[in-house]
mmCIF file with all atom_site columns, C-alpha atoms in Angstrom:
data_model
loop_
_atom_site.group_PDB
_atom_site.id
_atom_site.type_symbol
_atom_site.label_atom_id
_atom_site.label_alt_id
_atom_site.label_comp_id
_atom_site.label_asym_id
_atom_site.label_entity_id
_atom_site.label_seq_id
_atom_site.pdbx_PDB_ins_code
_atom_site.Cartn_x
_atom_site.Cartn_y
_atom_site.Cartn_z
_atom_site.occupancy
_atom_site.B_iso_or_equiv
_atom_site.pdbx_formal_charge
_atom_site.auth_seq_id
_atom_site.auth_comp_id
_atom_site.auth_asym_id
_atom_site.auth_atom_id
_atom_site.pdbx_PDB_model_num
ATOM 1  C CA . MET A 1 1  ? 1.073   -10.188 -48.973 1.00 88.00 ? 1  MET A CA 1
ATOM 2  C CA . LYS A 1 2  ? -1.231  -8.969  -46.244 1.00 91.00 ? 2  LYS A CA 1
ATOM 3  C CA . ARG A 1 3  ? -2.331  -5.369  -45.816 1.00 91.00 ? 3  ARG A CA 1
ATOM 4  C CA . ILE A 1 4  ? -1.301  -4.130  -42.374 1.00 93.00 ? 4  ILE A CA 1
ATOM 5  C CA . GLY A 1 5  ? -2.555  -0.560  -42.560 1.00 91.00 ? 5  GLY A CA 1
ATOM 6  C CA . LYS A 1 6  ? -5.632  1.210   -43.767 1.00 92.00 ? 6  LYS A CA 1
ATOM 7  C CA . ARG A 1 7  ? -6.682  0.674   -47.352 1.00 90.00 ? 7  ARG A CA 1
ATOM 8  C CA . GLY A 1 8  ? -4.663  2.896   -49.660 1.00 93.00 ? 8  GLY A CA 1
ATOM 9  C CA . GLU A 1 9  ? -1.697  3.344   -47.302 1.00 94.00 ? 9  GLU A CA 1
ATOM 10 C CA . GLY A 1 10 ? 0.391   0.833   -49.226 1.00 92.00 ? 10 GLY A CA 1
ATOM 11 C CA . ARG A 1 11 ? 1.604   -0.968  -46.105 1.00 94.00 ? 11 ARG A CA 1
ATOM 12 C CA . TRP A 1 12 ? 2.044   -4.705  -46.645 1.00 94.00 ? 12 TRP A CA 1
ATOM 13 C CA . GLN A 1 13 ? 3.583   -7.665  -44.851 1.00 94.00 ? 13 GLN A CA 1
ATOM 14 C CA . ARG A 1 14 ? 4.847   -10.892 -46.396 1.00 94.00 ? 14 ARG A CA 1
ATOM 15 C CA . ILE A 1 15 ? 3.031   -13.967 -45.092 1.00 93.00 ? 15 ILE A CA 1
ATOM 16 C CA . PRO A 1 16 ? 3.485   -17.688 -45.862 1.00 94.00 ? 16 PRO A CA 1
ATOM 17 C CA . TRP A 1 17 ? 1.308   -19.407 -48.475 1.00 93.00 ? 17 TRP A CA 1
ATOM 18 C CA . ASP A 1 18 ? -0.266  -21.598 -45.783 1.00 94.00 ? 18 ASP A CA 1
ATOM 19 C CA . GLU A 1 19 ? -1.567  -18.516 -43.976 1.00 93.00 ? 19 GLU A CA 1
ATOM 20 C CA . THR A 1 20 ? -2.705  -16.943 -47.250 1.00 92.00 ? 20 THR A CA 1
ATOM 21 C CA . LEU A 1 21 ? -4.763  -19.962 -48.290 1.00 92.00 ? 21 LEU A CA 1
ATOM 22 C CA . ASP A 1 22 ? -6.169  -20.523 -44.792 1.00 91.00 ? 22 ASP A CA 1
ATOM 23 C CA . THR A 1 23 ? -7.315  -16.887 -44.711 1.00 90.00 ? 23 THR A CA 1
ATOM 24 C CA . ALA A 1 24 ? -8.923  -17.201 -48.148 1.00 89.00 ? 24 ALA A CA 1
ATOM 25 C CA . ALA A 1 25 ? -10.706 -20.434 -47.151 1.00 88.00 ? 25 ALA A CA 1
ATOM 26 C CA . GLU A 1 26 ? -12.115 -18.806 -44.005 1.00 87.00 ? 26 GLU A CA 1
ATOM 27 C CA . ARG A 1 27 ? -13.374 -15.810 -45.975 1.00 85.00 ? 27 ARG A CA 1
ATOM 28 C CA . PHE A 1 28 ? -15.036 -18.055 -48.553 1.00 83.00 ? 28 PHE A CA 1
ATOM 29 C CA . LYS A 1 29 ? -16.791 -19.933 -45.747 1.00 83.00 ? 29 LYS A CA 1
ATOM 30 C CA . GLY A 1 30 ? -18.278 -16.638 -44.576 1.00 76.00 ? 30 GLY A CA 1
ATOM 31 C CA . ILE A 1 31 ? -20.008 -15.921 -47.885 1.00 77.00 ? 31 ILE A CA 1
ATOM 32 C CA . ASP A 1 32 ? -23.754 -16.475 -47.793 1.00 73.00 ? 32 ASP A CA 1
ATOM 33 C CA . ARG A 1 33 ? -24.732 -18.981 -50.497 1.00 70.00 ? 33 ARG A CA 1
ATOM 34 C CA . ALA A 1 34 ? -27.868 -16.973 -51.393 1.00 66.00 ? 34 ALA A CA 1
ATOM 35 C CA . GLU A 1 35 ? -25.690 -13.927 -51.920 1.00 68.00 ? 35 GLU A CA 1
ATOM 36 C CA . VAL A 1 36 ? -23.413 -15.886 -54.250 1.00 67.00 ? 36 VAL A CA 1
ATOM 37 C CA . GLU A 1 37 ? -26.334 -17.156 -56.314 1.00 67.00 ? 37 GLU A CA 1
ATOM 38 C CA . THR A 1 38 ? -27.541 -13.604 -56.991 1.00 69.00 ? 38 THR A CA 1
ATOM 39 C CA . SER A 1 39 ? -24.147 -11.978 -57.535 1.00 67.00 ? 39 SER A CA 1
ATOM 40 C CA . ALA A 1 40 ? -21.888 -11.785 -60.562 1.00 65.00 ? 40 ALA A CA 1
ATOM 41 C CA . ARG A 1 41 ? -19.924 -14.916 -61.285 1.00 66.00 ? 41 ARG A CA 1
ATOM 42 C CA . PHE A 1 42 ? -16.375 -15.257 -62.479 1.00 65.00 ? 42 PHE A CA 1
ATOM 43 C CA . PRO A 1 43 ? -14.735 -18.347 -63.956 1.00 64.00 ? 43 PRO A CA 1
ATOM 44 C CA . ILE A 1 44 ? -12.030 -20.182 -62.033 1.00 64.00 ? 44 ILE A CA 1
ATOM 45 C CA . PRO A 1 45 ? -10.263 -22.966 -63.896 1.00 62.00 ? 45 PRO A CA 1
ATOM 46 C CA . ILE A 1 46 ? -11.165 -26.277 -62.270 1.00 60.00 ? 46 ILE A CA 1
ATOM 47 C CA . THR A 1 47 ? -7.488  -27.248 -62.230 1.00 62.00 ? 47 THR A CA 1
ATOM 48 C CA . THR A 1 48 ? -6.794  -24.288 -59.940 1.00 59.00 ? 48 THR A CA 1
ATOM 49 C CA . ILE A 1 49 ? -9.536  -25.284 -57.514 1.00 61.00 ? 49 ILE A CA 1
ATOM 50 C CA . GLN A 1 50 ? -8.483  -28.932 -57.604 1.00 63.00 ? 50 GLN A CA 1
ATOM 51 C CA . SER A 1 51 ? -4.818  -28.194 -56.947 1.00 66.00 ? 51 SER A CA 1
ATOM 52 C CA . ILE A 1 52 ? -5.691  -25.914 -54.019 1.00 68.00 ? 52 ILE A CA 1
ATOM 53 C CA . SER A 1 53 ? -8.124  -28.400 -52.484 1.00 65.00 ? 53 SER A CA 1
ATOM 54 C CA . ASP A 1 54 ? -5.595  -31.236 -52.877 1.00 67.00 ? 54 ASP A CA 1
ATOM 55 C CA . HIS A 1 55 ? -3.154  -29.378 -50.640 1.00 64.00 ? 55 HIS A CA 1
ATOM 56 C CA . TYR A 1 56 ? -5.654  -27.594 -48.377 1.00 64.00 ? 56 TYR A CA 1
ATOM 57 C CA . PRO A 1 57 ? -8.643  -29.848 -47.589 1.00 61.00 ? 57 PRO A CA 1
ATOM 58 C CA . SER A 1 58 ? -10.441 -27.018 -45.764 1.00 58.00 ? 58 SER A CA 1
ATOM 59 C CA . VAL A 1 59 ? -10.969 -25.333 -49.160 1.00 51.00 ? 59 VAL A CA 1
ATOM 60 C CA . SER A 1 60 ? -13.021 -28.354 -50.292 1.00 50.00 ? 60 SER A CA 1
ATOM 61 C CA . ASP A 1 61 ? -15.480 -27.677 -47.471 1.00 54.00 ? 61 ASP A CA 1
ATOM 62 C CA . VAL A 1 62 ? -16.407 -24.248 -48.852 1.00 50.00 ? 62 VAL A CA 1
#
């Protein structure tokens, strides 16, 4: 789902998984590595990352 209005309006649009993952990969690319190293970390199971990068090679470049 993609928000199509202002935050809090509750307006959403269904989008395909390909678009969802491409959008996420682009946003991850925009994160400054120095910022990541000083921010809070959260665990992501390696199997999740591996399965995403197997199907979407652009995620591996992040």
